[in-house]
PDB file of C-alpha atoms in Angstrom:
ATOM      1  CA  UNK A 130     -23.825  26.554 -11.958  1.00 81.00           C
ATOM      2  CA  UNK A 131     -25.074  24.401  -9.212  1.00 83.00           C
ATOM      3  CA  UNK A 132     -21.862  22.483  -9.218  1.00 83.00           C
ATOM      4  CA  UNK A 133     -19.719  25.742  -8.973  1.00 88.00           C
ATOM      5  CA  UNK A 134     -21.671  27.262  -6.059  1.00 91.00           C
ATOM      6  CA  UNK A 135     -21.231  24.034  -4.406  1.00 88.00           C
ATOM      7  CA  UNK A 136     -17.192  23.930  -4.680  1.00 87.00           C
ATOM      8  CA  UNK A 137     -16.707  26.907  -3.853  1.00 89.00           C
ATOM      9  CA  UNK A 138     -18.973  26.233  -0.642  1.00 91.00           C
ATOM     10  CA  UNK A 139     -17.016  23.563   0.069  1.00 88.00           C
ATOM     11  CA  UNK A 140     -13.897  25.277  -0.911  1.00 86.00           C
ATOM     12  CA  UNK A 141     -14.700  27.970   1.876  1.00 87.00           C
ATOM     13  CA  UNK A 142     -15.735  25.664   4.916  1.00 88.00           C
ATOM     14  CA  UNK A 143     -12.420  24.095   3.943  1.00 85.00           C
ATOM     15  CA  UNK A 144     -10.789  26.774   4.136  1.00 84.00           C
ATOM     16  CA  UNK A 145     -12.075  28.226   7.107  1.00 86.00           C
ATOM     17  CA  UNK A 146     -11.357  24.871   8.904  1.00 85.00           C
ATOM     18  CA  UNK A 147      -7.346  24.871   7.827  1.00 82.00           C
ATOM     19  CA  UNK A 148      -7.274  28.632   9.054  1.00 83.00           C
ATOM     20  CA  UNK A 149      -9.202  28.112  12.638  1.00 84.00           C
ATOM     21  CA  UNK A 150      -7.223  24.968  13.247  1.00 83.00           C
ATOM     22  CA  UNK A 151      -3.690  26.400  12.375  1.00 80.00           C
ATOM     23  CA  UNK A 152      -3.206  23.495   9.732  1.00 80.00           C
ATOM     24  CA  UNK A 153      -2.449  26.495   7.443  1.00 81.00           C
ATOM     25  CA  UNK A 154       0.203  27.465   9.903  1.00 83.00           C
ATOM     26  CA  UNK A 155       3.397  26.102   8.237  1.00 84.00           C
ATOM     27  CA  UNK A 156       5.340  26.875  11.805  1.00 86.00           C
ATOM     28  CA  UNK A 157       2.433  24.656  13.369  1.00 86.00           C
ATOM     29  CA  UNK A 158       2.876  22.065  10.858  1.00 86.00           C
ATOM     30  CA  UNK A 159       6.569  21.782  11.098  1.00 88.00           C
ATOM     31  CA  UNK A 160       6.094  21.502  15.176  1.00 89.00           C
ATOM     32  CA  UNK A 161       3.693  18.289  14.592  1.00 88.00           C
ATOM     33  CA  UNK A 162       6.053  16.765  11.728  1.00 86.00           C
ATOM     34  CA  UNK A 163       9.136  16.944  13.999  1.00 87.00           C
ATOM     35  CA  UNK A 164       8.958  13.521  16.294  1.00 84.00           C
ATOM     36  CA  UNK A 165      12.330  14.163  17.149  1.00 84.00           C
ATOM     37  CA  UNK A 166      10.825  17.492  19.754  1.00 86.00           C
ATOM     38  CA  UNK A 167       8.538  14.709  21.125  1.00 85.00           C
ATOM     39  CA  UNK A 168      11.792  14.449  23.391  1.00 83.00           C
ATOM     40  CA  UNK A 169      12.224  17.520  24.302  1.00 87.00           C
ATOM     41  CA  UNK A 170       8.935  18.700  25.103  1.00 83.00           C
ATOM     42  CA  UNK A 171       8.759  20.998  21.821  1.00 85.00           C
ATOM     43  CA  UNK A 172       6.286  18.241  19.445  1.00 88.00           C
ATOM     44  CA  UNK A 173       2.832  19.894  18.988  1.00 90.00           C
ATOM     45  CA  UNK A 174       0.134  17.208  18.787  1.00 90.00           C
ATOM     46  CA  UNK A 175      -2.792  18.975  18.147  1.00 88.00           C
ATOM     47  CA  UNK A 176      -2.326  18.612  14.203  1.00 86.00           C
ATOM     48  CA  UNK A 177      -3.439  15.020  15.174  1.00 89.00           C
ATOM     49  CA  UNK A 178      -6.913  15.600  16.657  1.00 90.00           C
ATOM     50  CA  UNK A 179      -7.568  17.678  13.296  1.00 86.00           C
ATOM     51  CA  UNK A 180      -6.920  15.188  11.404  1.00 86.00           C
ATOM     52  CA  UNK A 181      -8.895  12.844  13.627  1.00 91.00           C
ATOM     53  CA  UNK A 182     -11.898  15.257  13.693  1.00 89.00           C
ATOM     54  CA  UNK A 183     -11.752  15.380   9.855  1.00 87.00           C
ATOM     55  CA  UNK A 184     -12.066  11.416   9.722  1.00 92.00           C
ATOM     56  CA  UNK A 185     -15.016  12.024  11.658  1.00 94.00           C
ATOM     57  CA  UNK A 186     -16.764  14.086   9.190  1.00 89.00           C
ATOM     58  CA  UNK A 187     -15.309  12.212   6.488  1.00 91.00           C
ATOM     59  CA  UNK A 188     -15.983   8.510   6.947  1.00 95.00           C
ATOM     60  CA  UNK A 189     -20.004   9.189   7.228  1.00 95.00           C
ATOM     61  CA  UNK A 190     -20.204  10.922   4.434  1.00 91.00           C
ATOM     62  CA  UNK A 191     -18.763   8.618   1.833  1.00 91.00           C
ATOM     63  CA  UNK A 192     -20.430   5.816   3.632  1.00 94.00           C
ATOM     64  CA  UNK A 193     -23.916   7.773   2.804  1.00 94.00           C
ATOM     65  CA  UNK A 194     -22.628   8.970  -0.788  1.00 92.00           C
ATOM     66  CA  UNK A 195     -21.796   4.833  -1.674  1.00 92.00           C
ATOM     67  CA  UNK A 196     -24.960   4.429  -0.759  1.00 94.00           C
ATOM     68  CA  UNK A 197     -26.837   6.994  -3.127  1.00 93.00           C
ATOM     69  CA  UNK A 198     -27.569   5.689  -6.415  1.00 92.00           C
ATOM     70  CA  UNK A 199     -26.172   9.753  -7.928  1.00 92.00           C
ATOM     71  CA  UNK A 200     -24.347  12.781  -6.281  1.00 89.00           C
ATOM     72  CA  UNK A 201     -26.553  15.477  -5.585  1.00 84.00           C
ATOM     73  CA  UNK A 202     -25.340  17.984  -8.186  1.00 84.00           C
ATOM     74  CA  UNK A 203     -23.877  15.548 -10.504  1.00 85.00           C
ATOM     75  CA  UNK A 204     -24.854  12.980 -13.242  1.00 88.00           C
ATOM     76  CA  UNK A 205     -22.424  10.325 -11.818  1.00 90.00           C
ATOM     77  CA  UNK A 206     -19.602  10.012  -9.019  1.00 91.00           C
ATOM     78  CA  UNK A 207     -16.328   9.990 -10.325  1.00 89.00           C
ATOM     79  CA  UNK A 208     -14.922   7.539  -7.789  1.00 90.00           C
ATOM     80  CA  UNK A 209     -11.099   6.481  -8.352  1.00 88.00           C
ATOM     81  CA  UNK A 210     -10.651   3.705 -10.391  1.00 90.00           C
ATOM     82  CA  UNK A 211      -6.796   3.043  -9.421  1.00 87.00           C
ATOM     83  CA  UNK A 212      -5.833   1.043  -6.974  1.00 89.00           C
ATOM     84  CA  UNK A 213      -2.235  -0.404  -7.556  1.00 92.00           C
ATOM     85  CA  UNK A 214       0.089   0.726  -5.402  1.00 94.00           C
ATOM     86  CA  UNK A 215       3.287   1.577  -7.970  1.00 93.00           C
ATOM     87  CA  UNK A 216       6.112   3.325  -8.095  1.00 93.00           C
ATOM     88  CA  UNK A 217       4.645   6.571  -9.614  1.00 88.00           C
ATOM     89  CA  UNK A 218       2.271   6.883  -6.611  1.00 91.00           C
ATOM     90  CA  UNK A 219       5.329   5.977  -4.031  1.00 94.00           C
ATOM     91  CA  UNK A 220       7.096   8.861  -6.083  1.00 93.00           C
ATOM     92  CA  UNK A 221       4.360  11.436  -5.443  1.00 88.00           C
ATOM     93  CA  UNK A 222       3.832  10.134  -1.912  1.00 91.00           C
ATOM     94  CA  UNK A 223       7.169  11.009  -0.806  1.00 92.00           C
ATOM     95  CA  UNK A 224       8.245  14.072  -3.173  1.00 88.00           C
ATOM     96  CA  UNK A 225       4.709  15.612  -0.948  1.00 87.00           C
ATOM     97  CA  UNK A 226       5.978  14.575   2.512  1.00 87.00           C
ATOM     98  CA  UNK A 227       9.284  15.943   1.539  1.00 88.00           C
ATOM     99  CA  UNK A 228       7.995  19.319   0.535  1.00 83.00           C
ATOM    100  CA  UNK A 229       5.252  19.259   3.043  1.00 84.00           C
ATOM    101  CA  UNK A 230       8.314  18.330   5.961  1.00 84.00           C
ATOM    102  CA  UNK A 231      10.309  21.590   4.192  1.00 84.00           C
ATOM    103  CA  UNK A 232       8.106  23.798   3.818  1.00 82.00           C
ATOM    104  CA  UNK A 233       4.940  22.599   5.974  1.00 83.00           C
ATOM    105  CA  UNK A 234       2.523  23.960   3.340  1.00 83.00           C
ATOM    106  CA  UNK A 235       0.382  21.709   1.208  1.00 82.00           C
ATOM    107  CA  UNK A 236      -1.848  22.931  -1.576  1.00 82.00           C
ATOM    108  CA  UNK A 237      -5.155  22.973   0.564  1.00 79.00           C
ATOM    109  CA  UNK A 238      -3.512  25.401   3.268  1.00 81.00           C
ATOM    110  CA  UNK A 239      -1.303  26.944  -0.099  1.00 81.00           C
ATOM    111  CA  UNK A 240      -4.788  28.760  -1.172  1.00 80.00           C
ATOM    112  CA  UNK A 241      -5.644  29.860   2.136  1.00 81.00           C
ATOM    113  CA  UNK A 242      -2.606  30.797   2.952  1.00 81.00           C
ATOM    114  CA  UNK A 243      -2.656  33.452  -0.165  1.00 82.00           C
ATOM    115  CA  UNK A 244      -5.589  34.762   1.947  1.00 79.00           C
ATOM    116  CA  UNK A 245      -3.330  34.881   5.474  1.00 75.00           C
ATOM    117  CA  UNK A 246      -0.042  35.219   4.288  1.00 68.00           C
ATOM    118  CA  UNK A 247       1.325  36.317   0.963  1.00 69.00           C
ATOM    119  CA  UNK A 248       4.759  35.978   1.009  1.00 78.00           C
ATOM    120  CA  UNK A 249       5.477  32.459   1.605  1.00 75.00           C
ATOM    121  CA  UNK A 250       2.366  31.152  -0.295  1.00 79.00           C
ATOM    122  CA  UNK A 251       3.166  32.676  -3.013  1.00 85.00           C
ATOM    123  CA  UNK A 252       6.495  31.821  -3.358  1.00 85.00           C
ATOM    124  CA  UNK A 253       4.751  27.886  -2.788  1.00 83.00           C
ATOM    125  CA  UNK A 254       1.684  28.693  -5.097  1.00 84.00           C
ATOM    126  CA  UNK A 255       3.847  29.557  -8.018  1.00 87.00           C
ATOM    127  CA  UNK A 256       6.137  26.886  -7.219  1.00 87.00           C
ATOM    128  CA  UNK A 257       2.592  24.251  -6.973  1.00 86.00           C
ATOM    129  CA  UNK A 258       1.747  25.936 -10.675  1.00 89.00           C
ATOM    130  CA  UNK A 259       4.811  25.023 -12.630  1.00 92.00           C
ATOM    131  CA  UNK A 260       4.732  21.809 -11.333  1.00 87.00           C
ATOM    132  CA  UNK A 261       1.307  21.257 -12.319  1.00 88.00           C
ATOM    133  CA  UNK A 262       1.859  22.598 -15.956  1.00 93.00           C
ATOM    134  CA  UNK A 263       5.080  20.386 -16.002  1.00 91.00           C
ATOM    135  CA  UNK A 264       3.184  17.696 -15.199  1.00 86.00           C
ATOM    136  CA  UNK A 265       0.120  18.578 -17.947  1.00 89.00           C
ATOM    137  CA  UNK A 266       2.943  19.516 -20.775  1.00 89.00           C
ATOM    138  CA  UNK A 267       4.781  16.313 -20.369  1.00 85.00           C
ATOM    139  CA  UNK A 268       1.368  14.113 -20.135  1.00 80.00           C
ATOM    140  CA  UNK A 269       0.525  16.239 -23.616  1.00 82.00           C
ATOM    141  CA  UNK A 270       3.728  14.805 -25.110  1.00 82.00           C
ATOM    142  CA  UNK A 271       2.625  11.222 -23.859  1.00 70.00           C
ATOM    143  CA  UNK A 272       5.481  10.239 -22.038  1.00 58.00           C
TER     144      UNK A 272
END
């Protein structure tokens, strides 16, 4: 129960931080993807210092949490083990720039969004579901 109450803690902040920032904003996000409006004044930059201030959060507290022996409301960390750089990952990596670029929704700002904005993260959130239960069908199958 302790773990649950802590996600959705975290879940929350998160959220609250995409919705303050405008990172949940897809307009917002669209204005910081297009480098081509750097030219004509129109490029939004503050996307940037978001991202920034959430490296400044971030990088402190997984240097503390490598150095703790156990998470605080878990048995063990469940750090990544991969590492290879492949084609599957290059695969992912740009299918989710190209439908971040398109639509300028990801799937943190997709669940507050459903909060803000129904319409469009909906149409996304469903879209994020069958892709995910695509994904866990074909994995069953063991291709």
């Amino acid at each position: 129960m302790k773990r649950i109450i802590t996600a959705l803690l975290a879940g929350l902040v998160f959220g609250a931080g995409l919705a303050l920032s405008g990172m949940a904003d897809p307009q917002k996000v669209l204005a910081f993807l297009d480098l081509g409006a750097i030219a004509t004044g129109g490029w939004d930059p503050s996307l940037a210092f978001v991202m920034g201030g959430g490296l400044i959060v971030t990088l402190p507290g997984f240097a503390y949490a490598r150095r703790r022996s156990r998470p605080v409301v878990a048995e063990e960390f469940a750090w990544p083990t991969a590492s290879a750089i492949d084609k599957r990952l290059m695969a992912g990596a740009i299918l989710f720039g190209i439908g971040w670029g398109l639509a300028g929704i990801c799937p943190g700002p997709a669940l507050t969004l459903l909060a803000l904005d129904g319409t469009a993260a909906i149409i996304f959130f469903g879209a994020m579901l069958a892709g995910m239960i695509v994904y866990a069908a074909q994995k069953q199958i063991g291709r």
